[in-house]
Coordinates of C-alpha atoms (C1' of nucleotides) in Angstrom, one line a residue:
Chain X
A30 CA -4.4 -46.8 42.5
I31 CA -6.0 -45.6 45.7
Y32 CA -9.2 -46.2 47.6
L33 CA -11.0 -43.9 50.0
E34 CA -12.3 -44.9 53.4
Y35 CA -15.0 -42.9 55.2
E36 CA -16.0 -44.1 58.7
G37 CA -18.6 -41.5 59.5
D38 CA -18.8 -38.0 60.7
K39 CA -16.4 -37.5 63.5
N40 CA -16.5 -33.7 64.0
N41 CA -20.3 -33.6 63.8
N42 CA -20.5 -31.0 61.0
K43 CA -22.5 -33.4 58.8
V44 CA -20.0 -33.2 55.9
P45 CA -17.4 -35.8 54.9
D46 CA -14.3 -33.6 55.3
L47 CA -11.0 -34.3 53.7
E48 CA -9.4 -35.2 57.0
E49 CA -12.2 -37.7 57.7
I50 CA -11.7 -39.5 54.4
G51 CA -8.7 -41.8 54.7
I52 CA -6.7 -42.3 51.5
K53 CA -5.4 -45.9 51.2
Y54 CA -3.1 -47.2 48.6
L55 CA -3.6 -50.4 46.7
K56 CA -0.7 -52.7 45.9
G57 CA -1.7 -53.2 42.2
D58 CA -3.4 -51.0 39.6
G59 CA -6.9 -51.3 40.9
D60 CA -8.1 -53.8 38.3
F61 CA -11.5 -55.1 39.5
R62 CA -10.4 -58.6 38.9
S63 CA -7.4 -58.4 41.2
D64 CA -7.4 -60.2 44.6
E65 CA -7.2 -57.1 46.7
C66 CA -10.2 -55.5 44.8
I67 CA -12.2 -58.7 45.2
E68 CA -11.5 -58.5 48.9
L69 CA -12.9 -55.0 49.0
L70 CA -15.9 -56.1 46.9
K71 CA -16.7 -58.8 49.4
Q72 CA -17.1 -56.1 52.1
A73 CA -19.6 -54.2 50.0
D74 CA -23.4 -54.1 50.6
V75 CA -24.2 -52.2 47.5
V76 CA -21.9 -51.4 44.5
V77 CA -22.5 -48.2 42.7
T78 CA -20.1 -47.4 39.8
N79 CA -19.4 -46.7 36.2
P80 CA -17.4 -49.8 35.0
P81 CA -15.5 -50.0 31.8
F82 CA -18.0 -50.7 29.0
S83 CA -15.7 -53.0 27.2
L84 CA -15.5 -55.2 30.3
F85 CA -19.2 -54.9 31.1
R86 CA -20.0 -58.7 30.9
E87 CA -17.1 -59.6 33.0
Y88 CA -17.9 -57.0 35.6
V89 CA -21.5 -58.0 35.9
A90 CA -20.5 -61.7 36.1
Q91 CA -18.3 -60.8 39.1
L92 CA -21.1 -59.0 40.9
V93 CA -23.5 -61.9 40.3
K94 CA -20.8 -64.4 41.5
Y95 CA -20.4 -62.5 44.8
E96 CA -24.2 -61.9 45.1
K97 CA -24.0 -58.2 45.4
K98 CA -26.7 -55.6 45.1
F99 CA -25.6 -53.1 42.5
L100 CA -26.4 -49.9 40.5
I101 CA -24.0 -49.5 37.6
I102 CA -23.8 -47.6 34.3
G103 CA -23.8 -49.4 31.0
N104 CA -24.6 -49.0 27.3
V105 CA -28.2 -49.9 26.2
N106 CA -26.8 -52.4 23.7
A107 CA -25.4 -54.4 26.5
I108 CA -29.0 -55.7 26.8
T109 CA -28.3 -57.8 23.6
Y110 CA -25.3 -59.5 25.1
K111 CA -26.2 -63.1 25.5
E112 CA -25.1 -63.4 29.2
I113 CA -26.6 -60.0 30.1
F114 CA -30.0 -60.8 28.4
K115 CA -30.2 -64.0 30.3
L116 CA -30.1 -62.1 33.6
F117 CA -33.0 -59.8 32.4
K118 CA -35.0 -62.9 31.4
D119 CA -34.5 -64.5 34.8
N120 CA -35.4 -61.3 36.6
K121 CA -31.9 -61.0 38.2
L122 CA -31.2 -57.7 36.6
W123 CA -33.1 -54.8 35.1
L124 CA -32.8 -51.2 34.0
G125 CA -32.7 -48.6 36.8
A126 CA -34.8 -45.5 37.3
S127 CA -34.2 -42.0 35.9
I128 CA -32.2 -42.6 32.7
H129 CA -34.4 -44.0 29.9
S130 CA -33.2 -42.2 26.8
G131 CA -30.9 -39.8 25.1
D132 CA -27.3 -39.2 26.0
R133 CA -25.5 -38.3 29.2
E134 CA -22.5 -36.1 29.8
F135 CA -19.3 -37.5 31.4
G136 CA -16.4 -35.6 32.7
V137 CA -13.1 -36.9 31.1
P138 CA -9.4 -36.3 32.0
D139 CA -7.6 -33.3 30.4
D140 CA -5.6 -35.5 28.1
Y141 CA -8.7 -37.3 26.8
P142 CA -9.0 -37.0 23.0
L143 CA -12.2 -35.2 22.1
K144 CA -13.3 -37.3 19.1
A145 CA -16.8 -38.1 20.4
A146 CA -19.8 -37.0 18.4
G147 CA -20.7 -34.5 21.1
Y148 CA -18.4 -32.8 23.6
R149 CA -18.0 -29.6 25.6
I150 CA -15.3 -27.7 27.4
D151 CA -16.6 -25.6 30.3
N152 CA -15.4 -22.2 31.5
N153 CA -12.8 -23.8 33.7
G154 CA -11.3 -25.9 30.9
R155 CA -12.8 -29.1 32.0
K156 CA -13.7 -31.6 29.3
F157 CA -16.9 -33.5 28.8
I158 CA -18.1 -36.0 26.2
R159 CA -21.7 -36.9 25.5
V160 CA -22.3 -40.6 25.5
K161 CA -25.4 -42.0 23.9
G162 CA -27.5 -45.0 25.0
V163 CA -26.5 -44.8 28.7
R164 CA -28.5 -46.7 31.2
W165 CA -28.5 -47.8 34.8
Y166 CA -28.3 -51.5 35.3
T167 CA -29.4 -52.7 38.7
N168 CA -30.9 -55.4 40.9
L169 CA -32.4 -52.9 43.3
D170 CA -36.1 -52.7 43.1
Y171 CA -38.0 -49.4 42.5
K172 CA -41.6 -48.2 42.2
E173 CA -41.8 -47.5 38.5
R174 CA -40.8 -51.0 37.7
H175 CA -44.2 -52.2 38.9
E176 CA -46.3 -49.7 36.9
D177 CA -48.1 -50.9 33.8
L178 CA -47.3 -49.7 30.4
I179 CA -50.5 -48.1 29.1
L180 CA -51.6 -49.7 25.8
Y181 CA -53.9 -48.1 23.3
K182 CA -53.3 -49.6 19.9
K183 CA -55.6 -52.2 18.2
Y184 CA -54.0 -55.1 16.5
S185 CA -54.2 -55.4 12.7
P186 CA -52.3 -57.9 10.5
E187 CA -51.5 -55.0 8.1
E188 CA -49.8 -52.9 10.8
Y189 CA -48.1 -55.8 12.6
P190 CA -46.5 -58.2 10.1
T191 CA -45.6 -61.7 11.2
Y192 CA -42.0 -62.9 11.1
E193 CA -41.0 -65.4 8.4
N194 CA -39.0 -67.5 10.7
Y195 CA -40.8 -67.3 14.1
D196 CA -44.5 -67.2 15.2
A197 CA -44.7 -63.6 16.5
I198 CA -45.7 -60.2 15.2
N199 CA -43.3 -57.3 14.8
V200 CA -43.8 -54.2 16.8
N201 CA -41.6 -51.2 15.9
K202 CA -42.4 -49.0 18.8
T203 CA -42.8 -49.9 22.4
K204 CA -45.8 -47.7 23.0
E205 CA -47.6 -49.3 20.0
I206 CA -47.7 -52.8 21.5
P207 CA -51.3 -53.9 20.6
M208 CA -53.5 -54.0 23.7
E209 CA -55.4 -57.2 22.9
F210 CA -52.8 -59.4 21.3
K211 CA -52.3 -62.7 23.1
G212 CA -49.4 -64.2 21.1
H213 CA -45.7 -63.6 21.0
M214 CA -44.5 -60.1 20.0
G215 CA -41.1 -58.8 18.9
V216 CA -40.4 -55.4 20.4
P217 CA -37.4 -53.0 20.4
I218 CA -34.8 -53.5 23.2
T219 CA -35.8 -50.1 24.7
F220 CA -39.0 -51.9 25.8
L221 CA -37.0 -52.8 28.9
D222 CA -37.2 -49.2 29.9
K223 CA -40.9 -49.8 30.5
Y224 CA -40.8 -53.4 31.5
N225 CA -43.0 -54.4 34.3
P226 CA -42.5 -58.2 35.0
D227 CA -46.1 -58.5 36.3
Q228 CA -47.5 -57.2 33.0
F229 CA -45.2 -58.9 30.4
E230 CA -43.2 -62.1 30.2
V231 CA -39.9 -62.0 28.4
I232 CA -39.6 -65.0 26.2
G233 CA -36.3 -64.4 24.6
L234 CA -34.0 -62.4 22.3
G235 CA -34.5 -62.7 18.5
I236 CA -30.9 -62.4 17.4
S237 CA -28.2 -64.9 16.4
N238 CA -27.7 -67.8 18.8
S239 CA -30.2 -66.4 21.4
G240 CA -32.8 -66.5 18.6
K241 CA -32.0 -70.1 17.7
E242 CA -32.4 -71.0 21.4
I243 CA -36.1 -69.9 21.4
G244 CA -36.7 -71.6 18.0
V245 CA -36.1 -68.9 15.4
K246 CA -35.6 -70.8 12.2
P247 CA -32.8 -70.2 9.7
Y248 CA -33.5 -68.2 6.6
K249 CA -35.9 -69.9 4.2
E250 CA -34.2 -71.3 1.0
E251 CA -35.7 -68.6 -1.2
H252 CA -34.5 -65.9 1.1
K253 CA -30.9 -67.1 1.5
L254 CA -29.9 -64.9 -1.4
Y255 CA -31.2 -61.9 0.4
R256 CA -29.4 -63.1 3.5
K257 CA -26.2 -63.2 1.6
N258 CA -26.7 -59.5 0.7
I259 CA -27.9 -58.6 4.2
Q260 CA -25.0 -60.4 5.7
K261 CA -22.9 -57.3 5.0
R262 CA -25.0 -55.6 7.6
G263 CA -24.4 -58.3 10.1
A264 CA -27.6 -60.4 9.8
V265 CA -27.2 -64.1 10.7
D266 CA -29.3 -67.2 11.2
G267 CA -31.3 -66.8 14.4
D268 CA -32.1 -63.1 13.5
L269 CA -35.8 -62.4 13.1
Y270 CA -36.9 -61.3 9.6
M271 CA -40.0 -60.4 7.7
I272 CA -41.1 -59.6 4.2
T273 CA -42.2 -56.0 3.7
N274 CA -43.1 -54.7 0.2
G275 CA -41.7 -58.0 -1.2
E276 CA -38.3 -57.6 0.3
V277 CA -36.5 -59.3 3.2
N278 CA -36.5 -56.9 6.2
V279 CA -34.2 -57.6 9.2
P280 CA -35.2 -55.3 12.0
Y281 CA -32.8 -54.3 14.8
A282 CA -32.6 -56.6 17.8
R283 CA -36.1 -57.6 19.0
I284 CA -37.1 -58.9 22.4
I285 CA -39.9 -61.5 22.2
I286 CA -42.5 -60.9 24.9
R287 CA -46.1 -62.0 25.8
N288 CA -48.8 -60.1 27.6
K289 CA -49.4 -61.9 30.9
R290 CA -52.7 -60.1 31.6
L291 CA -54.5 -61.7 28.6
Chain N
dT20 C1' -44.1 -17.0 19.7
dC21 C1' -40.2 -19.4 18.6
dA22 C1' -35.3 -20.7 18.6
dG23 C1' -32.4 -23.6 21.0
dC24 C1' -31.5 -27.7 23.1
dA25 C1' -32.1 -31.6 26.1
dG26 C1' -34.5 -35.7 26.0
dC27 C1' -37.0 -39.6 23.5
dT28 C1' -36.9 -43.4 20.3
dA29 C1' -35.2 -46.3 16.9
dC30 C1' -31.4 -48.1 14.7
dT31 C1' -25.6 -48.6 11.5
dC32 C1' -21.7 -50.1 9.8
dC33 C1' -16.9 -50.6 10.6
dT34 C1' -13.3 -53.1 12.9
dC35 C1' -11.4 -56.8 15.0
dT36 C1' -11.2 -61.7 15.9
dC37 C1' -11.9 -66.3 14.9
dC38 C1' -12.4 -70.2 12.0
dT39 C1' -12.0 -72.7 7.8
Chain J
dA21 C1' -6.0 -65.6 3.2
dG22 C1' -10.5 -64.5 3.2
dG23 C1' -15.1 -64.8 4.9
dA24 C1' -18.2 -64.9 8.7
dG25 C1' -19.3 -63.6 13.4
dA26 C1' -19.6 -60.3 17.0
dG27 C1' -20.0 -56.0 19.1
dG28 C1' -19.4 -51.1 19.9
dA29 C1' -17.7 -44.9 26.5
dG30 C1' -22.2 -45.5 19.0
dT31 C1' -25.5 -42.4 15.6
dA32 C1' -29.6 -39.9 13.6
dG33 C1' -33.9 -37.8 13.4
dC34 C1' -37.6 -35.9 15.8
dT35 C1' -40.3 -33.9 19.7
dG36 C1' -41.5 -31.1 23.2
dC37 C1' -40.1 -28.1 26.9
dT38 C1' -38.2 -23.7 28.4
dG39 C1' -37.2 -19.1 28.6
dA40 C1' -36.6 -14.7 26.5

DNA sequence: TCAGCAGCTACTCCTCTCCT
DNA sequence: AGGAGAGGAGTAGCTGCTGA
C-alpha cells in the first residue's frame, strides 16, 4: 500500500505534477484500522473518501472518535444502522449535497467481476459498475440543509393511517408530509435527503430495537399470526405496522419526525 | 415530437450469523 | 440443527429532461 504526499506547487505551473507528488510506502496493507493509518488520520483536517461499505459503521466510528470533519460515500440503507442513525438524530452527521437519488457509476479494476445489475465498459476497456442508493455522508454544513421542505398536502385520516403499535401517522412519500399535522409522523428514510433540522425534529427510527427504544409496542396478540407470516420478510418486534384493507402491513423502515414549526 | 436514458423515489428477499 | 435476527458496493418502476 502507498500514500501520496503533495506539499504544494513548487514550479508555479498551478498543477500538481507527478514529480511534485511524493509516493510513500506504508509498512502494512493500508487497513484504516492500522496504527500507521491512524497516525495519518490524526494529521487530517478533512477526510474525503469512499470507504468499504461493509465496514461503514466501523469507519464512521473511527472518524467520530478522532473528531474529524469528513465527506464520505455510503449506501442510503446505512441510515438504518443503529449507530449511524443515532448520529443523524444527534445532528452529528447528515447527508451531503449533490447526490439525493438514483445510482452512481464507479470505476472498478480490470479483474473485477461484472455481476452488478448495471455496468459499462468504455472505449478504452475500462470497467464501470452502477451502484444504487449512493449518498454522501458528512458533518460539513451546506446551504441546502437549511432550506425548508415545501409542504402542500392536507391531512386526512383516510390518506394517512395510524400505526397499530405507535402513536403516529404513516406517510409514504416525503413530499406528501401533511402541512398542518402536529403529531408524530413516520416517513421514508429518503426524508433525510430533504431534512432541515430547523424545520423538523427527528424522534427516532421505527424498526427493530431502535423502534422499541422510542416505545414502538410489540405486535398485538391478534396480529402475531400475521407477524409469523411476515417474519419471512424480516419484520420483527419494534417495526411499525398498520392495518390496510384488513391486513397487517409492515412498511419499509420509517423515521419518526415532528414538525417544529407548528 | 419522441425515444433514450439519467435521475427520482420507494422498497426486497436472500444469505450469513448467532442463539437456543 | 433449526429458527430468528440482521443487513446488504441492492432492485424496480416511473418521470422528466435532452437532443436529434
